[in-house]
Coordinates of C-alpha atoms in Angstrom, one line a residue:
M20 CA 45.9 -19.6 -19.0
Y21 CA 42.3 -19.9 -18.1
I22 CA 41.1 -21.9 -15.1
L23 CA 37.4 -22.5 -14.4
G24 CA 36.3 -23.1 -10.8
L25 CA 32.9 -24.7 -10.0
N26 CA 30.8 -25.4 -7.0
A27 CA 27.8 -27.6 -7.7
A28 CA 27.8 -30.5 -5.2
Y29 CA 25.5 -29.1 -2.5
H30 CA 24.0 -25.5 -2.8
E31 CA 24.9 -21.9 -3.8
S32 CA 26.2 -23.3 -7.1
A33 CA 28.6 -21.0 -8.9
A34 CA 31.3 -20.5 -11.4
C35 CA 34.6 -18.4 -11.3
L36 CA 37.0 -17.9 -14.2
V37 CA 40.6 -17.0 -13.5
K38 CA 43.1 -15.9 -16.1
D39 CA 46.9 -16.2 -15.2
G40 CA 46.1 -16.2 -11.6
V41 CA 43.6 -13.2 -11.6
V42 CA 40.0 -13.4 -11.1
R43 CA 38.1 -12.2 -14.1
I44 CA 34.5 -13.0 -13.2
A45 CA 32.6 -14.9 -10.5
I46 CA 28.9 -15.5 -10.4
E47 CA 26.3 -17.6 -8.6
E48 CA 23.9 -19.6 -10.5
E49 CA 20.8 -18.3 -8.6
R50 CA 21.5 -14.9 -10.0
L51 CA 20.8 -16.3 -13.5
N52 CA 18.2 -18.9 -13.0
R53 CA 16.4 -16.9 -10.5
R54 CA 16.2 -19.9 -8.1
K55 CA 17.4 -19.2 -4.6
H56 CA 20.6 -21.0 -3.2
G57 CA 21.4 -22.0 -6.8
K58 CA 19.2 -25.0 -7.2
H59 CA 20.0 -26.1 -10.7
S60 CA 18.4 -29.5 -11.1
T61 CA 15.7 -31.8 -9.9
P62 CA 16.7 -34.1 -6.9
D63 CA 17.0 -37.2 -9.1
S64 CA 19.0 -35.4 -11.9
T65 CA 22.4 -36.1 -12.7
S66 CA 23.0 -32.8 -14.5
V67 CA 24.2 -30.7 -11.7
L68 CA 26.6 -28.2 -13.3
P69 CA 25.8 -24.5 -13.1
W70 CA 25.6 -24.0 -16.9
R71 CA 24.2 -20.5 -16.8
A72 CA 27.1 -19.3 -14.6
I73 CA 29.6 -21.1 -16.8
R74 CA 28.5 -19.6 -19.9
A75 CA 28.3 -16.2 -18.4
C76 CA 32.0 -16.5 -17.3
L77 CA 33.0 -17.8 -20.8
A78 CA 31.1 -14.9 -22.6
H79 CA 32.7 -12.4 -20.4
E80 CA 36.1 -13.3 -21.8
G81 CA 34.8 -14.2 -25.3
I82 CA 36.1 -17.8 -25.2
G83 CA 34.8 -21.3 -25.2
L84 CA 35.4 -24.3 -23.0
E85 CA 38.0 -25.5 -25.4
D86 CA 40.1 -22.4 -24.3
V87 CA 40.0 -23.5 -20.6
A88 CA 43.2 -25.4 -19.5
H89 CA 41.9 -26.6 -16.1
V90 CA 38.6 -27.1 -14.3
G91 CA 38.4 -27.4 -10.5
Y92 CA 35.3 -28.9 -8.9
S93 CA 35.1 -28.2 -5.2
F94 CA 34.2 -31.6 -4.0
S95 CA 36.3 -34.9 -3.8
P96 CA 34.3 -38.2 -4.1
E97 CA 37.4 -39.9 -2.9
A98 CA 37.5 -38.0 0.4
L99 CA 33.8 -38.7 0.8
Q100 CA 34.1 -42.4 0.3
A101 CA 37.1 -42.6 2.7
G102 CA 35.1 -40.6 5.4
V103 CA 32.1 -42.8 5.2
E104 CA 34.1 -46.0 5.4
A105 CA 36.1 -44.9 8.3
W106 CA 33.1 -43.7 10.2
R107 CA 31.3 -47.0 9.6
R108 CA 34.3 -49.1 10.6
A109 CA 34.7 -47.1 13.8
G110 CA 31.1 -48.0 14.6
A111 CA 30.6 -44.3 15.6
H112 CA 26.9 -44.4 14.8
Q113 CA 24.5 -45.5 17.5
H114 CA 21.2 -45.4 15.6
E115 CA 20.0 -46.6 12.3
W116 CA 18.8 -43.1 11.4
E117 CA 22.3 -41.8 11.8
L118 CA 23.3 -43.7 8.6
E119 CA 20.6 -41.5 6.9
A120 CA 22.0 -38.4 8.5
T121 CA 22.7 -36.6 5.2
S122 CA 21.2 -36.8 1.9
Y123 CA 24.2 -38.7 0.3
Q124 CA 24.9 -41.3 3.2
S125 CA 22.2 -43.8 2.4
Q126 CA 23.1 -46.2 -0.3
E127 CA 20.3 -45.0 -2.8
N128 CA 20.7 -41.3 -2.3
G129 CA 24.5 -41.7 -2.1
L130 CA 24.7 -43.2 -5.4
K131 CA 22.6 -40.5 -7.1
F132 CA 24.7 -37.8 -5.4
L133 CA 28.0 -39.4 -6.6
E134 CA 26.6 -40.0 -10.1
G135 CA 25.8 -36.3 -10.3
V136 CA 29.4 -35.3 -9.1
L137 CA 31.1 -37.8 -11.4
A138 CA 29.0 -36.9 -14.4
S139 CA 30.4 -33.3 -14.3
K140 CA 33.6 -34.3 -15.9
K141 CA 31.9 -36.1 -18.7
Q142 CA 29.4 -33.4 -19.3
L143 CA 32.1 -30.8 -19.7
G144 CA 34.0 -33.0 -22.2
E145 CA 30.9 -33.4 -24.2
A146 CA 30.5 -29.6 -24.3
G147 CA 34.0 -29.1 -25.6
F148 CA 36.4 -29.0 -22.6
R149 CA 39.7 -30.7 -23.4
G150 CA 41.8 -29.7 -20.5
E151 CA 42.6 -31.2 -17.1
F152 CA 39.7 -31.9 -14.7
H153 CA 40.5 -31.8 -10.8
F154 CA 38.2 -33.0 -8.0
L155 CA 39.3 -30.9 -5.0
S156 CA 38.8 -31.1 -1.2
H157 CA 35.7 -29.0 -0.4
H158 CA 37.3 -27.5 2.7
A159 CA 40.7 -26.8 0.9
C160 CA 38.6 -24.8 -1.7
H161 CA 37.0 -22.9 1.1
A162 CA 40.5 -22.2 2.7
A163 CA 42.0 -21.1 -0.7
S164 CA 39.1 -18.8 -1.3
A165 CA 40.0 -16.9 1.8
F166 CA 43.8 -17.2 2.3
H167 CA 45.1 -17.3 -1.3
V168 CA 43.3 -14.0 -2.2
S169 CA 44.0 -12.3 1.2
P170 CA 46.8 -9.6 1.8
F171 CA 48.5 -11.9 4.2
E172 CA 51.7 -13.8 3.7
R173 CA 51.0 -15.9 6.9
A174 CA 47.6 -16.5 8.5
A175 CA 45.5 -18.8 10.5
V176 CA 42.7 -20.2 8.4
L177 CA 39.3 -21.3 9.8
V178 CA 36.8 -23.1 7.7
V179 CA 33.4 -23.7 9.5
D180 CA 30.2 -24.9 7.8
G181 CA 27.8 -27.8 7.8
I182 CA 30.0 -30.5 6.1
G183 CA 32.5 -30.8 3.3
E184 CA 33.1 -34.4 2.4
W185 CA 33.4 -35.5 5.9
A186 CA 34.8 -32.7 7.8
S187 CA 32.5 -30.1 9.3
S188 CA 35.2 -27.6 10.2
S189 CA 38.9 -27.4 9.4
L190 CA 41.9 -25.5 10.6
Y191 CA 44.8 -24.6 8.3
H192 CA 48.0 -22.5 8.4
G193 CA 48.4 -20.4 5.3
V194 CA 52.1 -19.8 4.5
G195 CA 53.0 -18.2 1.1
T196 CA 51.5 -20.5 -1.6
R197 CA 50.6 -23.4 0.7
L198 CA 47.8 -24.3 3.0
E199 CA 49.0 -26.7 5.7
K200 CA 46.1 -28.8 7.4
V201 CA 46.2 -28.5 11.2
R202 CA 43.1 -30.5 12.1
D203 CA 39.6 -31.5 11.0
F204 CA 36.4 -31.6 13.1
T205 CA 34.3 -34.3 11.5
F206 CA 30.8 -35.5 11.1
P207 CA 28.5 -35.6 13.0
N208 CA 30.0 -32.8 15.1
S209 CA 29.1 -29.7 13.2
L210 CA 28.2 -26.2 14.2
G211 CA 26.6 -25.7 10.7
F212 CA 24.4 -28.6 11.2
V213 CA 23.2 -27.2 14.6
W214 CA 22.2 -24.0 12.7
E215 CA 20.3 -25.9 10.0
K216 CA 18.4 -27.9 12.5
L217 CA 17.6 -24.9 14.7
S218 CA 16.5 -22.9 11.7
R219 CA 14.0 -25.5 10.8
Y220 CA 12.9 -25.8 14.4
L221 CA 12.1 -22.1 14.5
G222 CA 10.0 -22.4 11.3
F223 CA 12.5 -21.2 8.7
S224 CA 14.4 -23.2 6.0
R225 CA 17.8 -24.7 6.5
Y226 CA 19.1 -21.8 4.5
D227 CA 17.8 -19.1 6.8
A228 CA 20.5 -18.7 9.3
C229 CA 20.6 -15.0 8.7
K230 CA 17.0 -14.6 9.7
V231 CA 17.7 -16.6 13.0
M232 CA 20.7 -14.3 13.6
G233 CA 18.5 -11.2 13.3
L234 CA 15.9 -12.7 15.7
A235 CA 18.6 -13.4 18.2
A236 CA 19.0 -9.7 19.1
Y237 CA 15.5 -9.9 20.6
G238 CA 16.1 -12.8 23.0
D239 CA 17.9 -13.4 26.3
P240 CA 20.6 -16.1 25.8
A241 CA 20.8 -16.8 29.4
R242 CA 17.3 -18.4 29.2
T243 CA 18.5 -21.1 26.8
I244 CA 22.3 -21.4 26.8
D245 CA 22.2 -24.3 29.3
A246 CA 20.0 -26.3 27.0
F247 CA 22.4 -25.6 24.1
S248 CA 25.2 -26.9 26.3
R249 CA 23.4 -30.3 26.2
I250 CA 23.3 -30.1 22.3
M251 CA 26.9 -29.2 22.0
T252 CA 28.7 -30.9 24.7
D253 CA 32.2 -29.5 24.1
R254 CA 32.7 -26.2 22.4
S255 CA 36.4 -26.9 21.7
T256 CA 35.6 -30.0 19.6
L257 CA 32.1 -29.1 18.4
A258 CA 30.9 -32.4 19.8
V259 CA 27.2 -32.7 19.3
D260 CA 24.7 -34.9 21.1
Q261 CA 23.0 -36.6 18.2
D262 CA 20.3 -38.0 20.4
L263 CA 19.1 -34.3 20.7
L264 CA 20.0 -32.8 17.4
R265 CA 19.2 -35.5 14.8
H266 CA 20.1 -32.9 12.4
E267 CA 18.6 -34.6 9.1
S268 CA 15.8 -36.4 10.8
P269 CA 12.3 -35.1 10.5
D270 CA 12.0 -35.8 14.2
F271 CA 12.0 -32.6 16.3
S272 CA 10.6 -34.0 19.5
P273 CA 13.9 -34.0 21.4
L274 CA 14.3 -30.3 20.8
E275 CA 10.6 -29.7 21.7
R276 CA 11.2 -31.4 25.1
L277 CA 14.5 -29.6 25.6
F278 CA 13.2 -26.1 25.1
E279 CA 9.6 -26.9 26.3
L280 CA 8.3 -25.3 23.0
P281 CA 6.7 -26.9 19.9
R282 CA 8.5 -26.8 16.6
R283 CA 7.2 -23.8 14.6
S284 CA 5.3 -24.6 11.4
E285 CA 5.8 -21.0 10.1
P286 CA 8.8 -18.5 10.7
V287 CA 8.8 -16.6 13.9
D288 CA 7.8 -13.0 13.6
F289 CA 6.7 -10.2 15.9
G290 CA 3.1 -11.0 17.3
V291 CA 3.0 -14.8 16.7
D292 CA 2.3 -17.0 19.7
D293 CA 5.4 -17.2 22.1
W294 CA 7.6 -15.3 19.6
Q295 CA 9.6 -14.0 22.7
A296 CA 10.4 -17.6 23.8
Y297 CA 11.5 -18.5 20.3
A298 CA 13.8 -15.4 20.3
H299 CA 15.3 -16.7 23.4
V300 CA 16.2 -19.9 21.6
A301 CA 17.8 -17.9 18.7
A302 CA 19.8 -15.9 21.2
G303 CA 21.1 -18.9 22.9
L304 CA 22.2 -20.3 19.6
Q305 CA 24.1 -17.2 18.8
Q306 CA 25.8 -17.2 22.1
L307 CA 26.8 -21.0 21.6
T308 CA 28.1 -20.0 18.2
E309 CA 30.3 -17.2 19.5
E310 CA 31.6 -19.4 22.4
A311 CA 32.4 -22.2 20.0
L312 CA 34.2 -20.1 17.6
F313 CA 36.4 -18.6 20.3
A314 CA 37.1 -22.1 21.6
V315 CA 38.1 -23.4 18.1
L316 CA 40.3 -20.4 17.4
A317 CA 42.2 -21.1 20.6
N318 CA 43.8 -24.0 18.7
F319 CA 46.0 -21.6 16.6
D320 CA 49.4 -20.3 17.5
H321 CA 48.5 -16.5 17.4
A322 CA 52.2 -15.4 17.7
S323 CA 53.2 -17.3 14.6
Y324 CA 49.9 -16.6 12.7
P325 CA 48.8 -13.1 13.7
N326 CA 46.2 -12.8 11.0
L327 CA 43.0 -14.7 10.5
C328 CA 41.2 -15.8 7.4
M329 CA 37.6 -17.3 7.6
A330 CA 35.3 -19.2 5.1
G331 CA 32.4 -21.4 5.3
G332 CA 28.8 -20.6 5.8
V333 CA 29.1 -20.0 9.5
A334 CA 31.7 -17.3 8.5
L335 CA 28.8 -15.2 7.3
N336 CA 27.7 -14.8 11.0
C337 CA 28.4 -11.0 11.2
A338 CA 27.6 -10.8 15.0
A339 CA 30.2 -13.4 15.9
N340 CA 32.7 -12.0 13.3
G341 CA 32.4 -8.6 14.9
K342 CA 33.1 -9.9 18.3
I343 CA 36.2 -11.7 16.8
V344 CA 37.5 -8.5 15.1
R345 CA 36.9 -6.4 18.3
S346 CA 38.5 -9.0 20.5
G347 CA 42.1 -8.1 19.2
L348 CA 42.8 -11.8 19.2
F349 CA 44.3 -11.4 15.6
D350 CA 45.9 -8.4 14.1
D351 CA 43.5 -8.4 11.2
V352 CA 40.8 -10.5 9.9
F353 CA 39.9 -11.3 6.2
I354 CA 36.6 -13.0 5.3
Q355 CA 36.0 -13.5 1.5
P356 CA 32.5 -12.1 0.9
A357 CA 31.1 -15.3 -0.8
A358 CA 32.2 -17.3 2.4
H359 CA 29.3 -19.8 1.7
D360 CA 29.6 -22.6 -0.7
A361 CA 29.6 -20.3 -3.8
G362 CA 33.0 -19.1 -2.7
T363 CA 34.5 -22.6 -3.3
A364 CA 34.3 -21.9 -7.0
L365 CA 36.7 -19.1 -6.6
G366 CA 38.8 -21.2 -4.2
A367 CA 38.9 -24.2 -6.6
A368 CA 40.4 -22.1 -9.4
I369 CA 42.8 -20.3 -7.2
L370 CA 43.9 -23.6 -5.6
I371 CA 44.8 -25.0 -8.9
W372 CA 46.8 -21.9 -9.8
T373 CA 48.9 -21.8 -6.6
E374 CA 49.1 -25.3 -5.3
V375 CA 48.5 -27.7 -8.3
L376 CA 50.6 -25.5 -10.8
G377 CA 53.0 -23.9 -8.2
Q378 CA 52.4 -20.5 -9.5
P379 CA 52.9 -17.3 -7.4
R380 CA 49.9 -15.5 -5.7
N381 CA 49.3 -12.5 -7.8
Y382 CA 45.8 -11.5 -7.1
V383 CA 44.5 -9.8 -3.9
F384 CA 40.8 -9.6 -3.2
T385 CA 40.1 -5.7 -3.1
D386 CA 36.4 -5.6 -4.0
A387 CA 33.4 -7.8 -4.5
Y388 CA 32.3 -6.4 -7.9
L389 CA 33.0 -9.5 -10.0
G390 CA 29.7 -10.2 -11.8
P391 CA 28.2 -9.1 -15.0
E392 CA 27.7 -5.4 -15.9
Y393 CA 25.5 -3.4 -18.4
S394 CA 26.4 -0.2 -20.3
D395 CA 24.1 2.7 -20.5
A396 CA 23.6 2.0 -24.1
E397 CA 22.3 -1.6 -23.2
I398 CA 20.1 -0.1 -20.4
E399 CA 18.6 2.4 -22.9
R400 CA 17.8 -0.2 -25.4
I401 CA 15.9 -2.3 -22.7
L402 CA 14.1 0.7 -21.5
A403 CA 12.9 1.6 -25.0
H404 CA 11.0 -1.6 -25.0
T405 CA 9.0 -0.6 -21.9
S406 CA 6.4 2.0 -21.2
L407 CA 8.3 3.2 -18.1
P408 CA 9.0 7.0 -17.9
H409 CA 12.8 7.4 -17.8
R410 CA 15.5 10.1 -18.3
K411 CA 19.3 10.5 -18.2
V412 CA 20.2 12.6 -15.3
D413 CA 23.1 13.3 -12.9
I414 CA 22.1 10.1 -11.1
T415 CA 24.1 10.6 -7.7
H416 CA 22.6 14.1 -7.2
E417 CA 19.1 13.1 -8.3
V418 CA 19.0 10.0 -6.1
A419 CA 20.5 11.8 -3.1
R420 CA 17.7 14.4 -3.3
L421 CA 15.0 11.7 -3.6
L422 CA 16.3 10.0 -0.6
T423 CA 16.1 13.1 1.5
E424 CA 12.5 13.3 0.4
G425 CA 11.7 9.8 1.8
H426 CA 11.8 7.7 -1.4
I427 CA 13.0 4.1 -1.7
I428 CA 15.3 3.7 -4.6
G429 CA 16.3 0.7 -6.5
W430 CA 20.0 1.4 -7.3
F431 CA 21.5 -0.8 -10.2
Q432 CA 25.0 0.1 -11.2
G433 CA 28.3 -1.5 -12.6
R434 CA 29.2 -5.1 -12.1
M435 CA 27.1 -7.3 -9.8
E436 CA 28.4 -8.2 -6.4
W437 CA 29.9 -11.6 -5.6
G438 CA 28.3 -13.2 -2.4
P439 CA 25.1 -12.8 -0.6
R440 CA 25.5 -9.1 0.4
A441 CA 24.4 -6.2 -1.7
L442 CA 27.3 -3.7 -1.7
G443 CA 26.0 -0.7 -3.5
N444 CA 25.5 -2.0 -7.1
R445 CA 22.4 -4.1 -6.7
S446 CA 20.9 -2.3 -3.7
L447 CA 17.6 -0.8 -2.3
L448 CA 18.4 2.5 -0.7
A449 CA 16.5 4.6 1.8
D450 CA 17.1 7.5 4.3
P451 CA 18.6 6.0 7.5
R452 CA 17.1 8.9 9.6
N453 CA 13.6 7.7 9.0
K454 CA 12.6 5.4 11.7
D455 CA 9.5 4.2 9.8
V456 CA 11.3 3.1 6.7
R457 CA 12.3 -0.2 8.3
E458 CA 8.8 -1.6 8.6
L459 CA 7.8 -0.1 5.3
M460 CA 10.8 -1.9 3.6
N461 CA 10.2 -5.2 5.4
V462 CA 6.5 -5.3 5.0
Q463 CA 5.7 -3.6 1.7
V464 CA 8.9 -3.9 -0.3
K465 CA 10.8 -7.1 0.8
H466 CA 7.6 -8.9 2.2
R467 CA 9.5 -10.5 5.0
E468 CA 9.6 -10.6 8.8
R469 CA 9.3 -7.3 10.5
Y470 CA 12.2 -7.7 12.9
R471 CA 14.7 -8.1 10.0
P472 CA 17.4 -5.4 10.3
F473 CA 19.0 -3.2 7.6
C474 CA 22.5 -2.1 7.0
P475 CA 24.3 1.2 6.5
S476 CA 26.7 2.0 3.8
V477 CA 29.1 4.6 5.2
L478 CA 31.9 6.7 3.7
A479 CA 35.0 4.9 4.9
D480 CA 36.8 8.1 5.9
R481 CA 33.8 9.0 8.1
A482 CA 33.1 5.7 9.7
D483 CA 35.1 6.1 12.8
A484 CA 33.1 9.1 13.9
W485 CA 29.9 6.9 13.8
F486 CA 30.9 3.4 14.6
D487 CA 33.4 1.4 16.7
A488 CA 34.6 -1.3 14.3
G489 CA 37.6 -2.4 16.3
G490 CA 39.7 -2.9 13.2
G491 CA 39.1 -5.6 10.6
A492 CA 38.8 -3.1 7.7
D493 CA 38.3 -5.9 5.2
A494 CA 35.5 -7.5 7.2
N495 CA 33.7 -4.2 7.3
K496 CA 34.1 -3.6 3.6
Y497 CA 31.7 -6.5 2.9
M498 CA 29.2 -6.3 5.6
L499 CA 30.7 -9.3 7.4
A500 CA 31.1 -7.9 10.9
T501 CA 29.0 -5.9 13.1
S502 CA 30.3 -2.5 14.7
I503 CA 28.9 -0.6 17.7
V504 CA 27.2 2.6 17.1
R505 CA 28.7 5.5 19.0
P506 CA 26.2 6.7 21.6
D507 CA 25.9 10.3 20.3
K508 CA 24.9 9.1 16.8
R509 CA 22.3 6.5 17.7
E510 CA 19.3 8.8 17.5
R511 CA 20.3 10.2 14.1
I512 CA 20.1 6.8 12.3
P513 CA 17.3 4.7 13.9
A514 CA 16.5 2.8 10.6
V515 CA 19.8 0.9 10.5
I516 CA 20.5 0.1 14.2
H517 CA 20.0 -3.3 15.6
K518 CA 18.2 -3.8 18.9
D519 CA 21.7 -4.3 20.5
D520 CA 23.0 -0.9 19.3
T521 CA 25.2 -2.5 16.6
V522 CA 25.2 -2.2 12.8
R523 CA 26.4 -4.3 10.0
A524 CA 28.1 -1.5 8.1
Q525 CA 29.7 -1.4 4.8
L526 CA 32.6 0.8 4.5
V527 CA 32.6 2.6 1.0
S528 CA 35.8 4.0 -0.4
R529 CA 36.1 6.2 -3.6
A530 CA 38.7 3.7 -5.0
D531 CA 36.3 0.7 -4.7
N532 CA 33.1 2.3 -5.9
P533 CA 33.4 5.9 -7.0
R534 CA 29.7 6.3 -8.1
Y535 CA 28.3 4.9 -4.9
Y536 CA 30.8 6.9 -2.8
E537 CA 29.7 10.1 -4.6
L538 CA 26.0 9.3 -4.0
I539 CA 26.6 8.9 -0.2
A540 CA 28.9 12.0 -0.1
E541 CA 26.0 14.0 -1.9
F542 CA 23.6 12.7 0.8
E543 CA 25.9 13.9 3.5
R544 CA 26.2 17.4 1.9
R545 CA 22.4 17.5 2.1
T546 CA 21.8 16.0 5.5
G547 CA 25.0 15.9 7.5
V548 CA 24.8 12.1 7.6
P549 CA 27.5 10.2 5.7
L550 CA 25.6 7.0 5.2
V551 CA 22.5 5.5 3.6
L552 CA 20.4 2.5 4.4
N553 CA 21.3 -0.3 2.0
T554 CA 19.6 -3.7 1.6
S555 CA 19.7 -6.2 -1.3
F556 CA 17.7 -5.4 -4.4
N557 CA 15.3 -8.3 -4.3
D558 CA 11.8 -9.4 -3.1
S559 CA 11.8 -13.0 -1.8
E560 CA 14.2 -14.0 -4.7
P561 CA 17.8 -13.9 -5.5
I562 CA 19.4 -10.4 -5.8
V563 CA 18.6 -8.9 -9.2
C564 CA 21.3 -9.5 -11.8
S565 CA 20.1 -7.8 -15.2
P566 CA 18.3 -4.7 -15.9
Q567 CA 15.3 -6.8 -16.7
D568 CA 15.3 -8.4 -13.3
A569 CA 15.5 -4.9 -11.8
I570 CA 12.6 -3.7 -13.8
K571 CA 10.4 -6.7 -12.9
T572 CA 11.1 -6.3 -9.1
F573 CA 10.6 -2.6 -9.4
M574 CA 7.1 -3.1 -10.9
T575 CA 6.0 -5.8 -8.4
T576 CA 7.1 -3.8 -5.3
R577 CA 6.5 -0.4 -3.7
I578 CA 9.9 1.0 -4.7
N579 CA 9.4 4.6 -5.8
Y580 CA 12.2 5.1 -8.3
L581 CA 14.7 3.0 -10.1
A582 CA 18.3 4.2 -10.9
L583 CA 19.5 2.1 -13.9
G584 CA 22.9 3.2 -14.6
S585 CA 22.6 6.9 -15.5
Y586 CA 18.9 6.6 -16.1
L587 CA 16.2 7.5 -13.5
V588 CA 13.0 5.4 -14.1
S589 CA 9.7 6.4 -12.6
R590 CA 6.4 4.6 -12.3
P591 CA 3.7 5.1 -15.1
S592 CA 1.4 7.8 -14.0

């Protein structure tokens, strides 16, 4: 039985195909249409399905839509309407602009949004789908994407993002094949919306929470945390003062008065006017987030539910996750690596299998390599149509040697990763011992802010000697939690250490990724350091998916070599 899960309502559009309860392929639309965050249509379009991702899933299995028994769409129009009506009846809004607070709440935009969602079922039918279509709760899909693929039989489940239909965060108990709702935190009280508004205030886009999190390491939260306590008046309920936040309004004047700083028109970076003061704002936001998450987690019965699963965009905050893991509040923590909205495509498919059809959980998420892959034969055919020098080599040994010589390598191997982190199959690699490589990578390769940090991929069986992760092995497999660098190792790997002496490490095992493991092991044999610098293979674009994408990015950046499968590609002389 094939089940297709889809996310297409908001952003990070994606598709996931499940066969008999086992994930076969999962892919984000942005990797195929090359438009960040999966924007798949014009604002007034009703064609919102991620068709490229859908076709890639079907092609992977050699089937058509007529072979799919169920489609799950990770949004419920019914739940949205119920939430809007209850909110209006309660008179919770105090200002007219609050009725425009999200892109779908005004009558005009709301109709367009719902037209697009409701049109999905019809469009699939016109394309050949004859099975059963399911509109599913957005947060239930988030929760299923974490718990139902986790190794836990029982777990507390936290979903925290901007908004689903009407809930901004949700708590569940996961027991066997069931998710039991504990409580919702509803609009307008949203930690995710605080991040969206503050990201825009700091000159970034609403999607740039990761950039703000990196900037936070350079600020002092004590300078601004009192101001954030006025924005979020109660951590335990995520209560937000809308007079100050006005999260979807173009008006930033309340924040400008609160922080005594004008809104940035361009992103904050080293050297811009008052960059340090804006870094204090980012630091305060990070501290608020950590305090709010711990306050919300206090709602759970930790004795009955000793493990934790997390999903939602805020669950990608690796600094907060690291503190949760190291706190010992839970025995173990699992965060599905596509914790943002893309992950609800996986959740929708798994939710149908377990809770709609009543089937047993027979899939455990063990690695994130769920996307397309390309054979050496396919790569050779593509390279034959270029003028690029290339040769087939012992790729792990050759790349390890080049890394020790200071080169930046585009590393393209196996199946593409699922989620926003490059985990050794679509990565840019460098020597972590080189303190200068960070600025080189940021400025001349990635073309981004100079303060942005980089991550280490470390041999899992060597990690404890270098980092204090405090447990949470799964979170650390997917770069979803920070670890503290051991003091005697800090001078040896300056390129990957954050300003606060933490790293967002990826623990690499031979079982999960044998070729990447062997590369790092060979680098250790040459240098005594069991890790390499790893960042996503892209340049202000989605992570590369195909060999053609990799070649294009290689040619437009200052990457020295490209490792495409077993082929080492050089620049033309």
